[in-house]
PDB file of C-alpha atoms in Angstrom:
ATOM      1  CA  UNK A  11       1.953 -15.819   2.503  1.00 93.00           C
ATOM      2  CA  UNK A  12       2.155 -13.512  -0.506  1.00 95.00           C
ATOM      3  CA  UNK A  13      -0.291 -10.641  -0.752  1.00 97.00           C
ATOM      4  CA  UNK A  14      -1.267  -7.147  -1.609  1.00 98.00           C
ATOM      5  CA  UNK A  15      -1.036  -4.276   0.871  1.00 98.00           C
ATOM      6  CA  UNK A  16      -3.796  -1.821  -0.115  1.00 98.00           C
ATOM      7  CA  UNK A  17      -3.100   1.754   0.895  1.00 98.00           C
ATOM      8  CA  UNK A  18      -4.833   5.044  -0.087  1.00 98.00           C
ATOM      9  CA  UNK A  19      -3.052   8.407  -0.063  1.00 98.00           C
ATOM     10  CA  UNK A  20      -4.031  11.954  -0.866  1.00 97.00           C
ATOM     11  CA  UNK A  21      -1.866  12.547  -3.952  1.00 98.00           C
ATOM     12  CA  UNK A  22       0.571  10.961  -6.368  1.00 98.00           C
ATOM     13  CA  UNK A  23       3.561  12.738  -4.832  1.00 98.00           C
ATOM     14  CA  UNK A  24       3.002  10.993  -1.457  1.00 98.00           C
ATOM     15  CA  UNK A  25       2.180   7.702  -3.161  1.00 98.00           C
ATOM     16  CA  UNK A  26       5.420   7.809  -5.212  1.00 98.00           C
ATOM     17  CA  UNK A  27       7.470   8.649  -2.094  1.00 98.00           C
ATOM     18  CA  UNK A  28       6.044   5.709  -0.190  1.00 98.00           C
ATOM     19  CA  UNK A  29       6.327   3.340  -3.180  1.00 98.00           C
ATOM     20  CA  UNK A  30      10.001   4.185  -3.805  1.00 98.00           C
ATOM     21  CA  UNK A  31      10.872   3.695  -0.175  1.00 98.00           C
ATOM     22  CA  UNK A  32       9.109   0.303  -0.003  1.00 98.00           C
ATOM     23  CA  UNK A  33      10.736  -0.965  -3.161  1.00 98.00           C
ATOM     24  CA  UNK A  34      14.163   0.342  -2.315  1.00 98.00           C
ATOM     25  CA  UNK A  35      14.088  -1.402   1.052  1.00 97.00           C
ATOM     26  CA  UNK A  36      12.940  -4.642  -0.601  1.00 97.00           C
ATOM     27  CA  UNK A  37       9.723  -4.497   1.468  1.00 98.00           C
ATOM     28  CA  UNK A  38       7.769  -4.677  -1.836  1.00 98.00           C
ATOM     29  CA  UNK A  39       8.499  -6.222  -5.224  1.00 97.00           C
ATOM     30  CA  UNK A  40       6.224  -3.780  -7.032  1.00 97.00           C
ATOM     31  CA  UNK A  41       3.711  -0.998  -6.294  1.00 98.00           C
ATOM     32  CA  UNK A  42       0.858  -0.041  -8.631  1.00 98.00           C
ATOM     33  CA  UNK A  43      -0.787   3.331  -8.148  1.00 98.00           C
ATOM     34  CA  UNK A  44      -3.982   4.666  -9.667  1.00 98.00           C
ATOM     35  CA  UNK A  45      -6.594   7.346  -8.982  1.00 98.00           C
ATOM     36  CA  UNK A  46      -9.785   6.461  -7.067  1.00 98.00           C
ATOM     37  CA  UNK A  47     -12.798   8.361  -5.742  1.00 98.00           C
ATOM     38  CA  UNK A  48     -13.489   7.716  -2.067  1.00 96.00           C
ATOM     39  CA  UNK A  49     -16.540   8.375   0.011  1.00 97.00           C
ATOM     40  CA  UNK A  50     -16.119   7.768   3.782  1.00 94.00           C
ATOM     41  CA  UNK A  51     -17.142   8.836   7.246  1.00 94.00           C
ATOM     42  CA  UNK A  52     -14.592  10.940   9.151  1.00 92.00           C
ATOM     43  CA  UNK A  53     -15.326  12.789  12.404  1.00 93.00           C
ATOM     44  CA  UNK A  54     -19.039  12.098  11.886  1.00 95.00           C
ATOM     45  CA  UNK A  55     -19.056  13.797   8.466  1.00 97.00           C
ATOM     46  CA  UNK A  56     -19.447  12.140   5.086  1.00 98.00           C
ATOM     47  CA  UNK A  57     -16.368  13.042   3.051  1.00 95.00           C
ATOM     48  CA  UNK A  58     -15.736  12.721  -0.717  1.00 97.00           C
ATOM     49  CA  UNK A  59     -12.166  12.830  -1.911  1.00 96.00           C
ATOM     50  CA  UNK A  60     -10.034  11.927  -4.899  1.00 98.00           C
ATOM     51  CA  UNK A  61      -7.174   9.725  -3.681  1.00 98.00           C
ATOM     52  CA  UNK A  62      -4.431   7.470  -5.034  1.00 98.00           C
ATOM     53  CA  UNK A  63      -4.797   3.760  -4.345  1.00 98.00           C
ATOM     54  CA  UNK A  64      -1.639   1.715  -3.957  1.00 98.00           C
ATOM     55  CA  UNK A  65      -1.323  -2.052  -4.467  1.00 98.00           C
ATOM     56  CA  UNK A  66       1.895  -3.130  -2.785  1.00 98.00           C
ATOM     57  CA  UNK A  67       3.003  -6.632  -3.840  1.00 98.00           C
ATOM     58  CA  UNK A  68       4.823  -8.283  -0.922  1.00 97.00           C
ATOM     59  CA  UNK A  69       5.219 -11.145   1.521  1.00 95.00           C
ATOM     60  CA  UNK A  70       3.147 -11.037   4.740  1.00 95.00           C
ATOM     61  CA  UNK A  71       6.374 -11.321   6.765  1.00 95.00           C
ATOM     62  CA  UNK A  72       7.130  -7.745   5.688  1.00 96.00           C
ATOM     63  CA  UNK A  73       3.782  -6.267   6.799  1.00 97.00           C
ATOM     64  CA  UNK A  74       4.979  -4.804  10.165  1.00 98.00           C
ATOM     65  CA  UNK A  75       7.902  -3.062   8.478  1.00 98.00           C
ATOM     66  CA  UNK A  76       5.623  -1.736   5.667  1.00 98.00           C
ATOM     67  CA  UNK A  77       3.171  -0.350   8.228  1.00 98.00           C
ATOM     68  CA  UNK A  78       6.040   1.442  10.052  1.00 98.00           C
ATOM     69  CA  UNK A  79       7.360   3.031   6.845  1.00 98.00           C
ATOM     70  CA  UNK A  80       3.920   4.061   5.646  1.00 98.00           C
ATOM     71  CA  UNK A  81       2.997   5.680   8.950  1.00 98.00           C
ATOM     72  CA  UNK A  82       6.224   7.687   8.891  1.00 98.00           C
ATOM     73  CA  UNK A  83       5.761   8.939   5.318  1.00 98.00           C
ATOM     74  CA  UNK A  84       1.962   9.140   5.015  1.00 98.00           C
ATOM     75  CA  UNK A  85       0.255  12.488   5.249  1.00 96.00           C
ATOM     76  CA  UNK A  86      -3.010  11.202   6.846  1.00 96.00           C
ATOM     77  CA  UNK A  87      -3.621  10.921  10.590  1.00 93.00           C
ATOM     78  CA  UNK A  88      -5.064   7.434  10.051  1.00 95.00           C
ATOM     79  CA  UNK A  89      -3.944   5.806   6.764  1.00 96.00           C
ATOM     80  CA  UNK A  90      -5.836   2.895   5.319  1.00 96.00           C
ATOM     81  CA  UNK A  91      -3.447  -0.051   5.327  1.00 98.00           C
ATOM     82  CA  UNK A  92      -4.956  -3.479   4.539  1.00 97.00           C
ATOM     83  CA  UNK A  93      -3.308  -6.832   3.651  1.00 98.00           C
ATOM     84  CA  UNK A  94      -5.071  -9.190   1.197  1.00 97.00           C
ATOM     85  CA  UNK A  95      -3.623 -12.674   0.613  1.00 96.00           C
ATOM     86  CA  UNK A  96      -3.275 -13.571  -3.107  1.00 94.00           C
ATOM     87  CA  UNK A  97      -3.023 -16.563  -5.375  1.00 94.00           C
ATOM     88  CA  UNK A  98      -1.862 -16.448  -8.973  1.00 95.00           C
ATOM     89  CA  UNK A  99       0.493 -17.599 -11.624  1.00 96.00           C
ATOM     90  CA  UNK A 100       3.379 -19.344  -9.794  1.00 95.00           C
ATOM     91  CA  UNK A 101       6.299 -17.875 -11.725  1.00 96.00           C
ATOM     92  CA  UNK A 102       5.004 -14.364 -11.020  1.00 94.00           C
ATOM     93  CA  UNK A 103       4.404 -15.178  -7.322  1.00 94.00           C
ATOM     94  CA  UNK A 104       7.966 -16.517  -7.088  1.00 94.00           C
ATOM     95  CA  UNK A 105       9.180 -13.138  -8.474  1.00 95.00           C
ATOM     96  CA  UNK A 106       7.142 -11.292  -5.839  1.00 95.00           C
ATOM     97  CA  UNK A 107       8.596 -13.486  -3.063  1.00 93.00           C
ATOM     98  CA  UNK A 108      12.224 -13.098  -4.252  1.00 94.00           C
ATOM     99  CA  UNK A 109      11.898  -9.324  -4.690  1.00 95.00           C
ATOM    100  CA  UNK A 110      10.149  -8.639  -1.348  1.00 93.00           C
ATOM    101  CA  UNK A 111      12.515 -10.511   0.974  1.00 84.00           C
TER     102      UNK A 111
END
């Protein structure tokens, strides 16, 4: 199944490092990165932080490898890593499949 791995990181430097590694290993066809504002509970405190959200276009068969790479390179103790299945224009989805396998 094709999908998006959603990841948040603390800054663009870390996001770019992770994205380049995922694409160079063919674990992702493409990674989009953009700033987001996050409010979350951590250690019983409400935290507010500017982060970088990453949308990693890939095949679900690559998820375990992606998680491994992200955990090695990520600066957070507990990074957000979520997989969302996608549907879309077939020619584009074919490109994602070919470039993430």
